[in-house]
Amino acid sequence: LVVRLAKDKFRSIQSEYQKVIYYEIGFVVCAALGLLFAVLLPLVGLFFCMCRCCDNCGGEMHQRQRKNADCQRGLLTTLLLTTTFIITYHCPQSVPPRAPATVAAFVLAILLWQADHISSCRIRNTGGRVPSRAIVGRNQTRAGVLCAYAASQNLSSELKTMRRLVNSNLRDLYTFVNVTPVQIDYLIAQYGTAKNQVLWDLDNVGLLLGGRIHEELGKEVRPALDGVLHMAGVMQDTREALENVSVSLGVLQEGTAQLQFNLSVVRTSLQNMLDDPACANAFLPTPPLCHNIRDSLGQLDISTNYSRPPNVTRQLVKVNDVLKTDLNRIVQKGLSAFNNTPAMVTEQTTKEAAGVRGLLDGIGSNITSFSRLFPIQSSLNNLTISISHMHSSIEDLYPEIDLLDFYRWVGCVTLCCLVVLILAFNFLGLLCGILGYDRHASPTTRGCVSNTGGNLLMAGVGFSFLFSWVLMGVVTATFVLGGNVEKLMCEPFHSRQLFKVLDTPYLVNPEWRNFIPGYLYHDPDVDLTAENLYSNCKKNRGIYLTLHLDRIFNILPLLNTSRYTKDVSHKFEGMKIDLRSIILLDSEGKQNLLSFTETGIEEINFAAYLEEINKGVTHIDLLSFSNDLDTEAHNMDEGSLKTSVMDHTRTLHQIYTKQVIPIQQFMDTLNQSIRFLERTASDLQNKVSDVLTAIDAAQFLVSQNATFVVNQETEKYMQTIISYFQQYIDWVKTSLEMDVATCKPLSNIVDTAEILACSFLMDSMNTFWFGLGCSTLFLLPSIILSVRLAKFYRRMDTEDVYDDLPTYDTTNRFPRASAPPRHADW
């Protein structure tokens, strides 16, 4: 409702009067009843006194004697004592449920409802900042004159806390002012970190930029050079293979000739042995064996002829001529030149690096100049002076505040003493009445102590009529003030509704949409509201962002990265990197590769070699033949024939071991070498052509087409340099918005004001009126009970007397009043 009224600049109160009345109806009704109480109670007391002066309203000093008089006296004593204790300290621990004030039947229900609605006689939760002395809690509502006195004392005690809070806020402001220049200097000093990183990158431009260029070009250069190195290895392996073929061929030719000679000797010897008569005797078991040996003699011969394959001497000579050129050295020379790319980049970018170094100093000067361009230090000095003056003014107010608090304390204590005076009469009256009461004494013969108790009770009644209207007037005034402040200020502050009222457009000034930027910058259209200001400060945001100080200290042009980007880009535009001096493979290396294709290894008759290799050494497996011959020799009869066969078996075995096995080993070597040469010679022209094509393409890339790679990597390197400035400037912007000159002290000032106004002042005031109001209301039953109970304690002027008459006389059976007896001992 208040927000709507504020938005309409409170011009719609007449149209919204019903809602306004409904909003204030509880306070209005309670205030009306309180005023009615304050007005009527003295009048009632006046009429009550006049009535008693006329011996009415209990003023007649006569008490009728009843059978239940003792029960009445005990009940009235208990009720009065309970009421007195309630006035002193205790009140019901739970208040009645909230009900519309318009249907309240009596003041107590209204006041208790309002007390629960506003304060419930408790110190309200202040978001974690509970005052040091809580009066009562939410779940235990206690009231009375002691509660009112405690609330008064609490307010005085909290004044010391107020000083501590105020001093703490002022210290925070001083810290804020003193730390802000240090923080700004720290931001400026951190430019050195970005500058040092840029300088390191410039000093290592060969490692960074040259390394990237080397890595990108190496994706094609390295495979091409690896192909040349592989071909150089093939040349070495080719020479070894040709040497193996040449050596193996000579060994095999000599070995097969010797083997053929030895086999012919063994074959002739075996033929002569088979002419022995033992082989011709048909009646002996030997002739079949001899026949088998004779049939296998024809296979006892070599199967290969290594004189037919041509030698490879011509090819070997040419390969040796090719290998006289160290192709590996040539390739390593080209690779070394290519690996020298970082050094070449360092050498060729010296001028540009020096230009960027000079630019760094200029950028640093621009960044460090903004603290001099804007009057930050002078503004902070003015703020320091203002804080000092404010501190001095607040210190000067403390004596006046203490004096005012003393007057307030005296007034509150006086009000409490009025109630205490009434309570003292009640307690003393009850004490004297109870102790001095004699149940055997008649009303006219009661003792002095009992009579004094009754008089004290009546004195309490008199003072209740005299002071209750004053007490209720104070209660009503403090209730209306404290309740409205609580409802209209404290609760809206916690619910942020108060900020919405303050932020109502055009409320403060008809021409200002937002009054804060209107006062600060004369620009009411800036989106700066009280709620945003408090919320950002509560989150400990920087004051630059919170107050939109860019309207005054606009540092964005100084921190604009585009101007630095343009300058750095201009410095790198003139960077030229020339890699044409890199020669991956010179003409000698290329000619060496071409000469390898002209060695004639593809002219070797590989089929003739493989044909001889696949034949085997002999027509028959010599080892198997010797083993079979040995087996047949063991089946012969003992004699010279058997001995001769056994000797030939051993000879064949020795031939196999010493000649056939070495020949087989050389044949294996020859086989491997021939097959390697065959693979190498296969499509040798195309293989070498592919290697040369790859090396030419890589050379063209390095010498003629490296500009794209260089520009690409230079752009990346430049962006890396620029990113250091970008990161630094972004960090400065973020720090200014979030970390530098955080405005938490401003929100603390608002919170402190809320604590002082609501937690200390209003809560103590609400507790005071609630305790005092509860005591004042219970003076009503105290008056009634005291008047009724005083009859049982005061000495009466007359009493009821019964005559001793006959039982049949019924005309005079009723008691009559009589004067008190006049005994000598009375």
mmCIF file with all atom_site columns, C-alpha atoms in Angstrom, residues 178-196 364 367-368 370-371 376-377 380 559 727-729 731-736 738-741:
data_model
loop_
_atom_site.group_PDB
_atom_site.id
_atom_site.type_symbol
_atom_site.label_atom_id
_atom_site.label_alt_id
_atom_site.label_comp_id
_atom_site.label_asym_id
_atom_site.label_entity_id
_atom_site.label_seq_id
_atom_site.pdbx_PDB_ins_code
_atom_site.Cartn_x
_atom_site.Cartn_y
_atom_site.Cartn_z
_atom_site.occupancy
_atom_site.B_iso_or_equiv
_atom_site.pdbx_formal_charge
_atom_site.auth_seq_id
_atom_site.auth_comp_id
_atom_site.auth_asym_id
_atom_site.auth_atom_id
_atom_site.pdbx_PDB_model_num
ATOM 1  C CA . ASN A 1 178 ? 43.349 4.641   3.122   1.00 0.00 ? 178 ASN A CA 1
ATOM 2  C CA . VAL A 1 179 ? 43.346 1.279   1.345   1.00 0.00 ? 179 VAL A CA 1
ATOM 3  C CA . THR A 1 180 ? 41.821 2.476   -1.918  1.00 0.00 ? 180 THR A CA 1
ATOM 4  C CA . PRO A 1 181 ? 44.976 4.292   -3.173  1.00 0.00 ? 181 PRO A CA 1
ATOM 5  C CA . VAL A 1 182 ? 47.075 1.283   -2.214  1.00 0.00 ? 182 VAL A CA 1
ATOM 6  C CA . GLN A 1 183 ? 44.760 -0.988  -4.169  1.00 0.00 ? 183 GLN A CA 1
ATOM 7  C CA . ILE A 1 184 ? 44.879 1.291   -7.206  1.00 0.00 ? 184 ILE A CA 1
ATOM 8  C CA . ASP A 1 185 ? 48.674 1.419   -7.016  1.00 0.00 ? 185 ASP A CA 1
ATOM 9  C CA . TYR A 1 186 ? 48.714 -2.361  -6.821  1.00 0.00 ? 186 TYR A CA 1
ATOM 10 C CA . LEU A 1 187 ? 46.598 -2.602  -9.963  1.00 0.00 ? 187 LEU A CA 1
ATOM 11 C CA . ILE A 1 188 ? 48.964 -0.268  -11.775 1.00 0.00 ? 188 ILE A CA 1
ATOM 12 C CA . ALA A 1 189 ? 52.039 -2.116  -10.487 1.00 0.00 ? 189 ALA A CA 1
ATOM 13 C CA . GLN A 1 190 ? 50.730 -5.401  -11.819 1.00 0.00 ? 190 GLN A CA 1
ATOM 14 C CA . TYR A 1 191 ? 51.207 -4.052  -15.325 1.00 0.00 ? 191 TYR A CA 1
ATOM 15 C CA . GLY A 1 192 ? 54.842 -4.975  -14.761 1.00 0.00 ? 192 GLY A CA 1
ATOM 16 C CA . THR A 1 193 ? 53.844 -8.646  -14.629 1.00 0.00 ? 193 THR A CA 1
ATOM 17 C CA . ALA A 1 194 ? 52.194 -8.458  -18.055 1.00 0.00 ? 194 ALA A CA 1
ATOM 18 C CA . LYS A 1 195 ? 55.091 -6.407  -19.369 1.00 0.00 ? 195 LYS A CA 1
ATOM 19 C CA . ASN A 1 196 ? 57.668 -8.920  -18.129 1.00 0.00 ? 196 ASN A CA 1
ATOM 20 C CA . GLY A 1 364 ? 52.736 1.551   -19.260 1.00 0.00 ? 364 GLY A CA 1
ATOM 21 C CA . ILE A 1 367 ? 48.028 3.035   -17.788 1.00 0.00 ? 367 ILE A CA 1
ATOM 22 C CA . THR A 1 368 ? 49.885 4.638   -14.906 1.00 0.00 ? 368 THR A CA 1
ATOM 23 C CA . PHE A 1 370 ? 45.035 7.537   -15.165 1.00 0.00 ? 370 PHE A CA 1
ATOM 24 C CA . SER A 1 371 ? 45.614 7.987   -11.414 1.00 0.00 ? 371 SER A CA 1
ATOM 25 C CA . ILE A 1 376 ? 41.229 10.299  -7.045  1.00 0.00 ? 376 ILE A CA 1
ATOM 26 C CA . GLN A 1 377 ? 43.648 11.257  -4.309  1.00 0.00 ? 377 GLN A CA 1
ATOM 27 C CA . LEU A 1 380 ? 39.793 10.676  -1.107  1.00 0.00 ? 380 LEU A CA 1
ATOM 28 C CA . LEU A 1 559 ? 41.844 0.501   -20.734 1.00 0.00 ? 559 LEU A CA 1
ATOM 29 C CA . GLN A 1 727 ? 44.144 -10.375 -19.572 1.00 0.00 ? 727 GLN A CA 1
ATOM 30 C CA . TYR A 1 728 ? 45.701 -7.568  -17.571 1.00 0.00 ? 728 TYR A CA 1
ATOM 31 C CA . ILE A 1 729 ? 43.075 -5.031  -18.597 1.00 0.00 ? 729 ILE A CA 1
ATOM 32 C CA . TRP A 1 731 ? 41.692 -8.211  -14.575 1.00 0.00 ? 731 TRP A CA 1
ATOM 33 C CA . VAL A 1 732 ? 41.892 -4.490  -13.847 1.00 0.00 ? 732 VAL A CA 1
ATOM 34 C CA . LYS A 1 733 ? 38.263 -3.992  -14.893 1.00 0.00 ? 733 LYS A CA 1
ATOM 35 C CA . THR A 1 734 ? 37.088 -6.938  -12.816 1.00 0.00 ? 734 THR A CA 1
ATOM 36 C CA . SER A 1 735 ? 39.121 -5.787  -9.827  1.00 0.00 ? 735 SER A CA 1
ATOM 37 C CA . LEU A 1 736 ? 37.723 -2.275  -10.072 1.00 0.00 ? 736 LEU A CA 1
ATOM 38 C CA . MET A 1 738 ? 34.561 -6.345  -7.526  1.00 0.00 ? 738 MET A CA 1
ATOM 39 C CA . ASP A 1 739 ? 37.634 -5.926  -5.318  1.00 0.00 ? 739 ASP A CA 1
ATOM 40 C CA . VAL A 1 740 ? 38.928 -2.358  -5.286  1.00 0.00 ? 740 VAL A CA 1
ATOM 41 C CA . ALA A 1 741 ? 37.289 0.046   -2.831  1.00 0.00 ? 741 ALA A CA 1
#
